[in-house]
Coordinates of C-alpha atoms and ligand atoms in Angstrom, one line a residue:
M28 CA -10.9 28.3 11.2
S29 CA -8.9 27.0 14.1
E30 CA -7.9 23.4 14.8
R31 CA -6.4 21.8 17.9
L32 CA -2.7 21.0 17.5
D33 CA -3.2 17.2 17.9
G34 CA -6.0 17.2 15.3
F35 CA -4.0 19.4 13.0
L36 CA -1.0 17.0 13.0
A37 CA -3.2 13.8 12.8
H38 CA -5.0 15.3 9.7
R39 CA -1.6 15.8 8.1
G40 CA -0.4 12.3 8.3
F41 CA 1.2 12.2 11.8
G42 CA -0.7 9.2 13.0
T43 CA -3.7 9.2 15.3
R44 CA -4.5 12.1 17.6
S45 CA -3.0 10.1 20.4
Q46 CA 0.3 9.6 18.4
A47 CA 0.2 13.3 17.5
R48 CA -0.1 14.2 21.3
D49 CA 3.0 12.0 21.9
L50 CA 4.9 14.0 19.4
V51 CA 3.9 17.2 21.0
R52 CA 4.7 16.0 24.5
G53 CA 8.0 14.6 23.2
R54 CA 9.0 18.2 22.4
L55 CA 9.2 17.6 18.7
V56 CA 6.6 20.2 17.7
S57 CA 7.1 24.0 17.4
V58 CA 4.5 26.7 16.8
D59 CA 5.8 30.0 15.4
G60 CA 9.3 28.9 16.3
L61 CA 8.6 28.1 19.9
M62 CA 8.5 24.5 21.2
C63 CA 4.9 23.7 22.2
R64 CA 3.9 21.0 24.7
D65 CA 0.2 21.7 24.7
P66 CA -1.7 19.4 22.2
S67 CA -4.9 21.3 22.8
L68 CA -3.5 24.6 21.6
H69 CA -5.6 26.0 18.8
I70 CA -3.9 26.7 15.5
T71 CA -5.1 29.2 13.1
D72 CA -2.4 30.6 10.8
Q73 CA 0.7 29.9 12.9
V74 CA 3.7 28.1 11.4
V75 CA 3.9 24.5 12.8
T76 CA 7.1 22.5 12.5
V77 CA 7.7 18.8 13.4
E78 CA 11.4 18.1 14.0
G79 CA 12.2 21.3 12.1
R80 CA 10.0 20.4 9.1
V81 CA 7.4 23.0 8.3
I82 CA 3.9 21.5 8.0
A83 CA 1.8 23.2 5.4
A84 CA -1.4 24.6 7.1
G85 CA -3.7 24.4 4.1
V86 CA -2.8 20.9 3.0
D87 CA -4.6 18.0 4.5
T88 CA -2.8 15.0 3.2
A89 CA -1.8 11.6 4.4
T90 CA 0.1 8.6 2.9
L91 CA -0.3 5.3 4.7
L92 CA 1.2 1.9 4.6
L93 CA -1.5 -0.7 5.2
H94 CA -1.4 -4.5 5.6
K95 CA -4.6 -5.6 3.9
P96 CA -6.0 -8.8 5.4
V97 CA -7.9 -11.3 3.3
G98 CA -11.6 -10.5 3.2
F99 CA -11.5 -6.7 2.7
A100 CA -12.4 -5.0 -0.5
C101 CA -10.4 -2.1 -2.0
S102 CA -13.5 -0.1 -2.8
H103 CA -15.7 2.7 -1.3
D104 CA -18.9 0.9 -2.2
P105 CA -20.7 -0.1 1.0
D106 CA -22.3 -3.0 -0.8
E107 CA -18.9 -4.6 -1.0
A108 CA -18.2 -4.4 2.8
P109 CA -16.0 -5.1 4.7
L110 CA -13.9 -2.3 3.1
L111 CA -10.3 -1.2 3.4
D112 CA -11.7 2.2 4.6
E113 CA -12.7 0.5 7.8
L114 CA -9.1 0.0 8.7
I115 CA -8.3 3.7 8.4
P116 CA -7.9 5.5 11.8
D117 CA -10.9 7.6 12.7
D118 CA -8.8 10.8 12.6
L119 CA -8.0 10.3 8.9
R120 CA -11.4 9.2 7.7
H121 CA -12.4 12.7 6.5
L122 CA -9.5 12.6 4.0
A123 CA -10.1 11.6 0.3
L124 CA -7.8 8.6 0.6
Q125 CA -7.5 6.2 -2.3
S126 CA -5.5 3.0 -2.6
A127 CA -2.6 2.9 -5.1
G128 CA -4.0 0.1 -7.2
R129 CA -6.1 -2.7 -5.8
L130 CA -5.6 -6.1 -4.2
D131 CA -8.6 -8.3 -4.7
R132 CA -10.7 -9.4 -1.7
D133 CA -8.9 -12.8 -1.3
T134 CA -5.4 -11.3 -1.6
S135 CA -3.5 -10.0 1.5
G136 CA -0.5 -7.8 1.8
M137 CA 1.0 -4.4 1.3
I138 CA -1.0 -1.5 -0.1
I139 CA -0.3 2.3 -0.1
V140 CA -3.3 4.5 0.7
T141 CA -2.9 8.2 0.0
T142 CA -4.5 11.5 -0.8
Q143 CA -1.8 12.2 -3.4
G144 CA -2.9 11.4 -6.9
E145 CA 0.6 11.8 -8.3
L146 CA 1.9 9.1 -6.0
I147 CA -0.9 6.7 -7.1
H148 CA -0.1 7.5 -10.7
A149 CA 3.6 6.9 -10.2
L150 CA 3.0 3.5 -8.4
T151 CA 0.5 2.2 -10.8
N152 CA 1.7 3.4 -14.2
P153 CA 3.5 0.5 -15.8
R154 CA 5.9 2.9 -17.5
R155 CA 7.4 3.7 -14.1
H156 CA 8.2 0.1 -13.8
V157 CA 7.7 -0.2 -10.0
L158 CA 7.9 -3.9 -9.3
K159 CA 5.5 -5.6 -7.0
R160 CA 6.3 -8.9 -5.5
Y161 CA 3.6 -11.5 -4.8
R162 CA 4.0 -14.8 -3.0
L163 CA 1.5 -17.5 -3.9
L164 CA 0.3 -21.0 -3.4
Y165 CA -1.3 -22.8 -6.3
R166 CA -2.9 -26.1 -7.1
G167 CA -2.3 -28.0 -10.3
K168 CA 0.6 -28.5 -12.6
L169 CA 2.0 -25.5 -14.4
S170 CA 3.1 -25.8 -18.0
H171 CA 6.8 -26.6 -18.6
H172 CA 7.2 -23.3 -20.2
A173 CA 5.6 -21.3 -17.4
V174 CA 8.7 -19.3 -16.4
A175 CA 9.6 -18.5 -20.1
R176 CA 6.0 -17.5 -20.9
V177 CA 5.8 -15.1 -18.0
A178 CA 9.2 -13.7 -18.9
K179 CA 8.2 -13.1 -22.5
G180 CA 4.7 -11.7 -21.8
M181 CA 1.6 -13.8 -22.3
V182 CA -2.0 -13.4 -23.3
I183 CA -4.5 -14.0 -20.6
E184 CA -8.2 -14.8 -21.0
G185 CA -10.4 -11.8 -21.8
D186 CA -7.4 -9.6 -22.6
P187 CA -5.9 -9.5 -26.1
K188 CA -2.9 -7.5 -25.1
P189 CA 0.0 -9.6 -23.8
T190 CA 1.2 -9.0 -20.2
L191 CA 4.5 -7.1 -19.8
P192 CA 7.5 -9.3 -19.3
A193 CA 7.6 -10.4 -15.7
R194 CA 9.5 -12.9 -13.5
L195 CA 8.1 -16.1 -12.1
E196 CA 10.1 -18.2 -9.6
L197 CA 8.9 -21.7 -8.9
E198 CA 9.8 -22.8 -5.4
G199 CA 8.7 -26.4 -5.3
V200 CA 5.6 -28.5 -4.5
G201 CA 4.7 -29.6 -1.0
D202 CA 3.5 -33.1 0.1
D203 CA -0.1 -32.0 -0.3
G204 CA 0.6 -31.1 -4.0
T205 CA 0.4 -27.3 -3.4
G206 CA 3.0 -25.4 -5.3
R207 CA 4.8 -22.3 -4.0
A208 CA 5.9 -19.5 -6.3
T209 CA 6.9 -15.8 -6.4
I210 CA 6.0 -13.5 -9.2
H211 CA 7.2 -9.9 -9.8
L212 CA 5.0 -7.7 -11.8
S213 CA 5.3 -4.1 -13.0
E214 CA 1.6 -3.7 -14.0
G215 CA -1.6 -4.4 -12.2
R216 CA -4.4 -5.7 -14.3
Y217 CA -7.6 -7.1 -12.8
H218 CA -6.8 -10.4 -11.0
Q219 CA -3.6 -10.5 -13.0
V220 CA -1.7 -13.1 -11.0
R221 CA -4.7 -15.4 -10.7
R222 CA -5.4 -15.2 -14.4
M223 CA -1.8 -15.7 -15.4
I224 CA -1.5 -18.8 -13.2
A225 CA -4.9 -20.1 -14.6
E226 CA -3.5 -19.7 -18.1
L227 CA -0.4 -21.7 -17.1
G228 CA -2.6 -24.6 -15.8
G229 CA -2.8 -23.8 -12.1
E230 CA -5.2 -22.2 -9.6
V231 CA -4.1 -19.7 -7.0
V232 CA -5.2 -20.7 -3.5
A233 CA -3.4 -18.0 -1.6
L234 CA -1.9 -14.7 -2.7
H235 CA 0.1 -12.1 -0.7
R236 CA 2.0 -9.0 -1.8
D237 CA 5.0 -8.4 0.3
R238 CA 7.1 -5.8 -1.5
I239 CA 6.6 -2.7 -3.7
G240 CA 9.8 -1.4 -5.3
S241 CA 12.4 -2.1 -2.6
L242 CA 10.1 -1.5 0.3
E243 CA 9.2 -4.7 2.1
L244 CA 6.1 -5.1 4.2
P245 CA 7.4 -4.5 7.7
A246 CA 7.3 -7.7 9.8
E247 CA 5.8 -5.7 12.7
L248 CA 2.8 -4.5 10.6
A249 CA 0.4 -7.3 11.2
A250 CA -2.6 -7.9 8.9
G251 CA -5.2 -5.1 9.5
M252 CA -2.6 -2.6 10.7
V253 CA -1.9 0.7 9.2
R254 CA 0.6 3.5 9.8
T255 CA 2.0 6.6 8.2
L256 CA 4.6 6.0 5.4
S257 CA 7.8 7.8 6.2
D258 CA 9.6 9.8 3.6
E259 CA 12.5 7.3 3.5
E260 CA 10.0 4.5 2.9
R261 CA 8.3 6.5 0.2
A262 CA 11.6 6.9 -1.6
Q263 CA 12.3 3.1 -1.4
L264 CA 9.1 2.4 -3.3
F265 CA 10.9 3.8 -6.4
V266 CA 14.2 2.1 -5.9
E267 CA 14.6 -0.9 -8.1
P268 CA 15.1 -4.1 -5.9
G269 CA 18.5 -5.6 -6.1
Ligands
URA323 N1 -3.1 -10.2 -8.9 C1 -4.3 -10.8 -8.5 O1 -4.8 -11.8 -9.1 N2 -4.9 -10.3 -7.4 C2 -4.4 -9.2 -6.8 O2 -5.0 -8.8 -5.8 C3 -3.2 -8.7 -7.2 C4 -2.6 -9.2 -8.3

């Protein structure tokens, strides 16, 4: 089966069709060793390279960095709409994309969406110890031992197994009584931050994830935006933050 060159690239993680056309017109794409400037060229079994890197013909993969806005569900169930899927560019909707872990509907921030099961496993398996950083606002007064309890691991309601040791940083309370804090977790249980803060005497009123491993949510990626994750960014996900 043949496929237009722009669609071929878009389906393999090189952005939208229009971004793929820009790559072709920018002379970055070769077909069978010859630079190609025609995005409408039909590809069957030729060897396509982008900036010298061979793109596997049979593989239809993508790994995306997405800034989830509040209000969207990490689910494929239409009853839970609006869904994260709606933020995926049309050109990539045919792919079996899954999010690496979930952020709950009321949480915003950074999420990796990919066709690669091994990447999802590596990011979500607590044994890999990939730290996720959450910024939060909370109401109420946290227990005096909050930082130590989080550091030690604590039991949260409905879950007999203590949480893994984590780091909580308290950053003060505003005039309106709302507290600011940062928490770093290497696991991702259901509503974990909200349940931990509830156990400590507070109530989360806003929650945002802004870093995974050493990769920070890029400032230019506004809520609702999505783009391809580069290889360098992917590597940063597994670098322990300094
Ligand atoms: N903890 C939560 O409570 N919610 C999230 O979305 C992520 C971590």
